[in-house]
Amino acid sequence: MDESDTADEATGASGGASAGADTAAEQPSVRLGVLLADPGLGLTQVAGPAAEDRLVGTVGTTELEDPSPYLVGGELLLTSGVRLPDDADGTDTYVRRVVAAGVAALGFGVAPVHAEVPPELVRACDRHRMPLLRLPPATPFVAVGQAAYAAIAEARHRELREISRSQSALASAAARPDALRSVLGQLAAHTGAWSVLYDAQGTELLSAGRRPAAPHLLRDLAVRTLRRDGGPTAAATHDVDRGIHLTVHTLPAGVDRQAASTLALGQAATTPPTVVHRQVTGTGTVLLALLTSPRHALSTDTRSVGALVRLMLGATPAEVAPALVPGDGAADGHWTVVHGRYPDGAPSVAGPAQLAGLAALLGTPYVHIDGTALKALVPCAADARPSVPARAAELGWVLGYSAPASVGDLPIAGAQAERALERAVAAGTPAVVHTADPLTLHALVAPADARDLARTRFAPLDRAGPPGADVLLDTLRTWLTLHGGWDRTAATLHVHRNTVRHRLARVADLLDVDLQDPGARMELWFALQWLPDAPADPPRTRP
């Protein structure tokens, strides 16, 4: 039997949602097509549906009129028809019984009892959709059993080799600096399933593999599983929806046996999970549970602890920093400082799970969360531009990145990161990276203070009466954008130039400013940009 013939005989491709289906699928088995393709057996299918993928767990021989009490399901049942009923009704009853017993296929040996397969048996097998194989006179029943068991053993050996290779790859991935992402990547590669790590609210922390067309199906199953089965031990759920096989494993809580699981591994694939896939996923689930445990998430390794002790006993940051840099990290000792904010309240997950997820996203174990604030140190090269993870925004965080800095310049980098964060919050963008551009007024003024200033500056317009404060503000903004051009402003607003003059005179009177004064124009221009209801991308033309 060559490799192409045996490539499809892996066992356990059931994928059913019930525990019974999973148990049956894990029994050693061989696909019926493998036996049909064996030239030494000479088997041919003469009735029933095409069933090359049907699994055969054992080969049995019987000449009983009713063998169903002695069957367990999954058999290739062989008979020479010694006591086969000789009428159509009796034959139909015989086939119905073996179908009800879960027989995978019938094999009929021709000669010496029957010169050929009885036509009543052929018709009954077609009627009840039971695959019927013809065994030629030269093929002993024992030979079929030997071939089936040899194929099962070969498949099992191949499965064990594949499981060993996969587990070795997972172990190597767990030792990488980006361990969570690497383990998920290996799971996706070795199971062919989209693999994703969820928190208790269904937030996608990390994922790997081809994303399915309807990822929300897996998310919903993960949330239901965590709410129903979340506890100190692992739980698993399997479902099939729209042709997608969905599997969710909750991660065990680890050493704290009273804690509930807050993370789940979800997998989505177009084919049912095999025995190999389940074994590999089991190993991956254990590794993910270890990697998200408090000890790992908080980076309590001996090097980090030693650096902290030295710092507390008087060492300088420059002296302890080399102990913090990962072995394959920043060889020149430079760092990017990251400041973050969770604007919608407390983070969705607090504690080790959130730290582990963010550490994997940011590429560093040195992450600190204090309520809705985040600070991190990311090792980098001196000339590297920070890489902003797209998934951080999906987790709800707004981030500000400093430029790469040496240990001695970390206070400066911290200020850069904080200014970048303020700009990101003010602009409503997920992240801003500090640049070497000169500081601007927008960067120096705190957004909250700027908005209060703008509201106070334009509050007198609320007493304007018709056409209203909004119209006056729009006219003022357009006029300043067009460098005080009366005719161009009138054309842009589709009004008469005298209307523009009248409105701006009203603005000047209510705000008590001289619009011909460049300083007053500059003040109003910046205030307009800071209004809470200002355009999302206001023009930056200087007045």
CSV table of N, CA and C in Angstrom, one decimal, residues 40-108:
chain,number,residue,atom,x,y,z
A,40,GLY,N,-4.8,-6.9,-3.7
A,40,GLY,CA,-4.7,-8.3,-3.2
A,40,GLY,C,-6.0,-8.8,-2.7
A,41,LEU,N,-7.0,-8.0,-2.4
A,41,LEU,CA,-8.2,-8.5,-1.9
A,41,LEU,C,-9.3,-8.7,-3.0
A,42,GLY,N,-9.2,-7.8,-4.1
A,42,GLY,CA,-10.1,-7.9,-5.2
A,42,GLY,C,-11.5,-7.6,-4.8
A,43,LEU,N,-11.8,-6.8,-3.9
A,43,LEU,CA,-13.1,-6.4,-3.5
A,43,LEU,C,-13.8,-5.5,-4.5
A,44,THR,N,-15.1,-5.6,-4.7
A,44,THR,CA,-15.8,-4.7,-5.5
A,44,THR,C,-17.1,-4.4,-4.8
A,45,GLN,N,-17.6,-3.1,-5.0
A,45,GLN,CA,-18.9,-2.7,-4.4
A,45,GLN,C,-19.9,-3.0,-5.4
A,46,VAL,N,-21.0,-3.7,-5.0
A,46,VAL,CA,-22.0,-4.1,-6.0
A,46,VAL,C,-23.4,-3.5,-5.6
A,47,ALA,N,-23.5,-2.8,-4.4
A,47,ALA,CA,-24.7,-2.2,-4.0
A,47,ALA,C,-24.5,-1.1,-2.9
A,48,GLY,N,-25.5,-0.3,-2.7
A,48,GLY,CA,-25.4,0.7,-1.7
A,48,GLY,C,-24.7,2.0,-2.2
A,49,PRO,N,-24.7,3.0,-1.4
A,49,PRO,CA,-24.1,4.3,-1.8
A,49,PRO,C,-22.6,4.2,-1.9
A,50,ALA,N,-22.0,5.1,-2.6
A,50,ALA,CA,-20.6,5.2,-2.6
A,50,ALA,C,-20.1,5.6,-1.2
A,51,ALA,N,-19.3,4.8,-0.6
A,51,ALA,CA,-19.0,5.0,0.8
A,51,ALA,C,-17.5,4.8,1.1
A,52,GLU,N,-16.6,5.3,0.2
A,52,GLU,CA,-15.2,5.1,0.4
A,52,GLU,C,-14.7,5.7,1.7
A,53,ASP,N,-15.4,6.7,2.2
A,53,ASP,CA,-14.9,7.4,3.5
A,53,ASP,C,-15.5,6.7,4.7
A,54,ARG,N,-16.4,5.7,4.5
A,54,ARG,CA,-17.0,5.1,5.7
A,54,ARG,C,-15.9,4.4,6.5
A,55,LEU,N,-16.0,4.5,7.8
A,55,LEU,CA,-14.9,4.0,8.7
A,55,LEU,C,-15.3,2.6,9.1
A,56,VAL,N,-14.3,1.7,9.0
A,56,VAL,CA,-14.5,0.3,9.5
A,56,VAL,C,-13.6,0.1,10.7
A,57,GLY,N,-14.2,-0.3,11.8
A,57,GLY,CA,-13.4,-0.5,13.0
A,57,GLY,C,-12.9,-1.9,13.2
A,58,THR,N,-13.6,-2.9,12.7
A,58,THR,CA,-13.3,-4.3,12.8
A,58,THR,C,-13.9,-5.1,11.7
A,59,VAL,N,-13.4,-6.3,11.5
A,59,VAL,CA,-14.0,-7.2,10.5
A,59,VAL,C,-14.5,-8.4,11.2
A,60,GLY,N,-15.8,-8.7,11.0
A,60,GLY,CA,-16.4,-9.9,11.6
A,60,GLY,C,-17.1,-10.8,10.6
A,61,THR,N,-17.2,-12.1,11.0
A,61,THR,CA,-17.8,-13.1,10.1
A,61,THR,C,-19.0,-13.7,10.9
A,62,THR,N,-20.1,-13.9,10.1
A,62,THR,CA,-21.3,-14.5,10.7
A,62,THR,C,-22.1,-15.2,9.7
A,63,GLU,N,-22.8,-16.3,10.1
A,63,GLU,CA,-23.7,-17.0,9.3
A,63,GLU,C,-25.1,-17.0,10.0
A,64,LEU,N,-25.3,-16.2,11.0
A,64,LEU,CA,-26.5,-16.2,11.7
A,64,LEU,C,-27.6,-15.5,10.9
A,65,GLU,N,-28.9,-16.0,11.2
A,65,GLU,CA,-30.0,-15.3,10.5
A,65,GLU,C,-30.2,-13.9,11.1
A,66,ASP,N,-29.9,-13.7,12.4
A,66,ASP,CA,-30.0,-12.4,13.0
A,66,ASP,C,-28.8,-12.1,13.8
A,67,PRO,N,-27.7,-11.5,13.2
A,67,PRO,CA,-26.5,-11.3,14.0
A,67,PRO,C,-26.5,-10.0,14.8
A,68,SER,N,-27.6,-9.2,14.7
A,68,SER,CA,-27.6,-7.9,15.4
A,68,SER,C,-27.3,-8.0,16.9
A,69,PRO,N,-27.7,-9.0,17.7
A,69,PRO,CA,-27.4,-8.9,19.1
A,69,PRO,C,-25.9,-9.0,19.4
A,70,TYR,N,-25.1,-9.5,18.4
A,70,TYR,CA,-23.7,-9.7,18.6
A,70,TYR,C,-22.8,-8.6,18.0
A,71,LEU,N,-23.4,-7.5,17.6
A,71,LEU,CA,-22.7,-6.5,16.8
A,71,LEU,C,-22.6,-5.2,17.7
A,72,VAL,N,-21.5,-4.5,17.5
A,72,VAL,CA,-21.3,-3.2,18.3
A,72,VAL,C,-21.3,-2.0,17.4
A,73,GLY,N,-21.3,-2.2,16.1
A,73,GLY,CA,-21.3,-1.0,15.2
A,73,GLY,C,-19.9,-0.8,14.6
A,74,GLY,N,-19.9,-0.4,13.4
A,74,GLY,CA,-18.6,-0.1,12.7
A,74,GLY,C,-17.9,-1.3,12.1
A,75,GLU,N,-18.7,-2.5,12.0
A,75,GLU,CA,-18.0,-3.7,11.4
A,75,GLU,C,-18.1,-3.7,9.9
A,76,LEU,N,-17.2,-4.4,9.3
A,76,LEU,CA,-17.3,-4.9,7.9
A,76,LEU,C,-17.8,-6.4,8.2
A,77,LEU,N,-19.0,-6.6,8.0
A,77,LEU,CA,-19.6,-7.9,8.3
A,77,LEU,C,-19.5,-8.8,7.1
A,78,LEU,N,-18.8,-10.0,7.2
A,78,LEU,CA,-18.6,-10.9,6.1
A,78,LEU,C,-19.5,-12.1,6.3
A,79,THR,N,-20.1,-12.5,5.2
A,79,THR,CA,-20.9,-13.7,5.2
A,79,THR,C,-20.9,-14.4,3.8
A,80,SER,N,-21.0,-15.7,3.9
A,80,SER,CA,-21.2,-16.5,2.6
A,80,SER,C,-22.6,-16.9,2.3
A,81,GLY,N,-23.5,-16.4,3.2
A,81,GLY,CA,-25.0,-16.6,2.9
A,81,GLY,C,-25.5,-18.0,3.2
A,82,VAL,N,-24.8,-18.7,4.2
A,82,VAL,CA,-25.2,-20.0,4.5
A,82,VAL,C,-26.7,-20.1,5.0
A,83,ARG,N,-27.0,-19.1,5.9
A,83,ARG,CA,-28.4,-19.1,6.4
A,83,ARG,C,-29.1,-17.8,6.0
A,84,LEU,N,-28.7,-17.2,4.9
A,84,LEU,CA,-29.4,-16.0,4.4
A,84,LEU,C,-30.8,-16.4,3.9
A,85,PRO,N,-31.8,-15.7,4.3
A,85,PRO,CA,-33.2,-16.0,3.8
A,85,PRO,C,-33.2,-16.1,2.3
A,86,ASP,N,-34.0,-17.0,1.8
A,86,ASP,CA,-34.1,-17.1,0.3
A,86,ASP,C,-35.3,-16.4,-0.3
A,87,ASP,N,-35.9,-15.6,0.5
A,87,ASP,CA,-37.0,-14.8,-0.1
A,87,ASP,C,-36.7,-13.3,0.1
A,88,ALA,N,-37.4,-12.4,-0.7
A,88,ALA,CA,-37.1,-11.0,-0.6
A,88,ALA,C,-37.4,-10.4,0.7
A,89,ASP,N,-38.5,-10.8,1.3
A,89,ASP,CA,-38.9,-10.2,2.6
A,89,ASP,C,-37.9,-10.5,3.7
A,90,GLY,N,-37.5,-11.8,3.7
A,90,GLY,CA,-36.5,-12.2,4.7
A,90,GLY,C,-35.2,-11.5,4.6
A,91,THR,N,-34.8,-11.4,3.3
A,91,THR,CA,-33.5,-10.7,3.0
A,91,THR,C,-33.6,-9.2,3.5
A,92,ASP,N,-34.7,-8.6,3.2
A,92,ASP,CA,-34.9,-7.2,3.6
A,92,ASP,C,-34.8,-7.0,5.1
A,93,THR,N,-35.5,-8.0,5.8
A,93,THR,CA,-35.4,-7.9,7.3
A,93,THR,C,-34.0,-8.1,7.8
A,94,TYR,N,-33.2,-9.0,7.1
A,94,TYR,CA,-31.8,-9.2,7.5
A,94,TYR,C,-31.0,-7.9,7.4
A,95,VAL,N,-31.2,-7.2,6.2
A,95,VAL,CA,-30.4,-6.0,6.0
A,95,VAL,C,-30.8,-4.9,6.9
A,96,ARG,N,-32.1,-4.8,7.2
A,96,ARG,CA,-32.6,-3.8,8.1
A,96,ARG,C,-32.0,-4.0,9.5
A,97,ARG,N,-31.8,-5.2,9.9
A,97,ARG,CA,-31.3,-5.4,11.3
A,97,ARG,C,-29.8,-5.0,11.3
A,98,VAL,N,-29.0,-5.4,10.3
A,98,VAL,CA,-27.6,-5.0,10.4
A,98,VAL,C,-27.4,-3.5,10.2
A,99,VAL,N,-28.3,-2.9,9.5
A,99,VAL,CA,-28.2,-1.4,9.4
A,99,VAL,C,-28.5,-0.8,10.7
A,100,ALA,N,-29.5,-1.3,11.4
A,100,ALA,CA,-29.9,-0.8,12.7
A,100,ALA,C,-28.8,-1.0,13.8
A,101,ALA,N,-28.0,-2.1,13.6
A,101,ALA,CA,-26.9,-2.4,14.5
A,101,ALA,C,-25.7,-1.5,14.2
A,102,GLY,N,-25.7,-0.7,13.2
A,102,GLY,CA,-24.5,0.2,12.9
A,102,GLY,C,-23.4,-0.4,12.1
A,103,VAL,N,-23.7,-1.5,11.4
A,103,VAL,CA,-22.7,-2.1,10.5
A,103,VAL,C,-22.2,-1.1,9.5
A,104,ALA,N,-20.9,-1.1,9.2
A,104,ALA,CA,-20.4,-0.1,8.3
A,104,ALA,C,-20.6,-0.6,6.8
A,105,ALA,N,-20.5,-1.9,6.6
A,105,ALA,CA,-20.6,-2.5,5.3
A,105,ALA,C,-20.8,-4.0,5.4
A,106,LEU,N,-21.4,-4.6,4.4
A,106,LEU,CA,-21.6,-6.0,4.3
A,106,LEU,C,-20.6,-6.5,3.2
A,107,GLY,N,-20.0,-7.7,3.5
A,107,GLY,CA,-19.2,-8.3,2.5
A,107,GLY,C,-19.7,-9.7,2.2
A,108,PHE,N,-19.9,-10.0,0.9
A,108,PHE,CA,-20.5,-11.3,0.6
A,108,PHE,C,-19.5,-12.1,-0.2
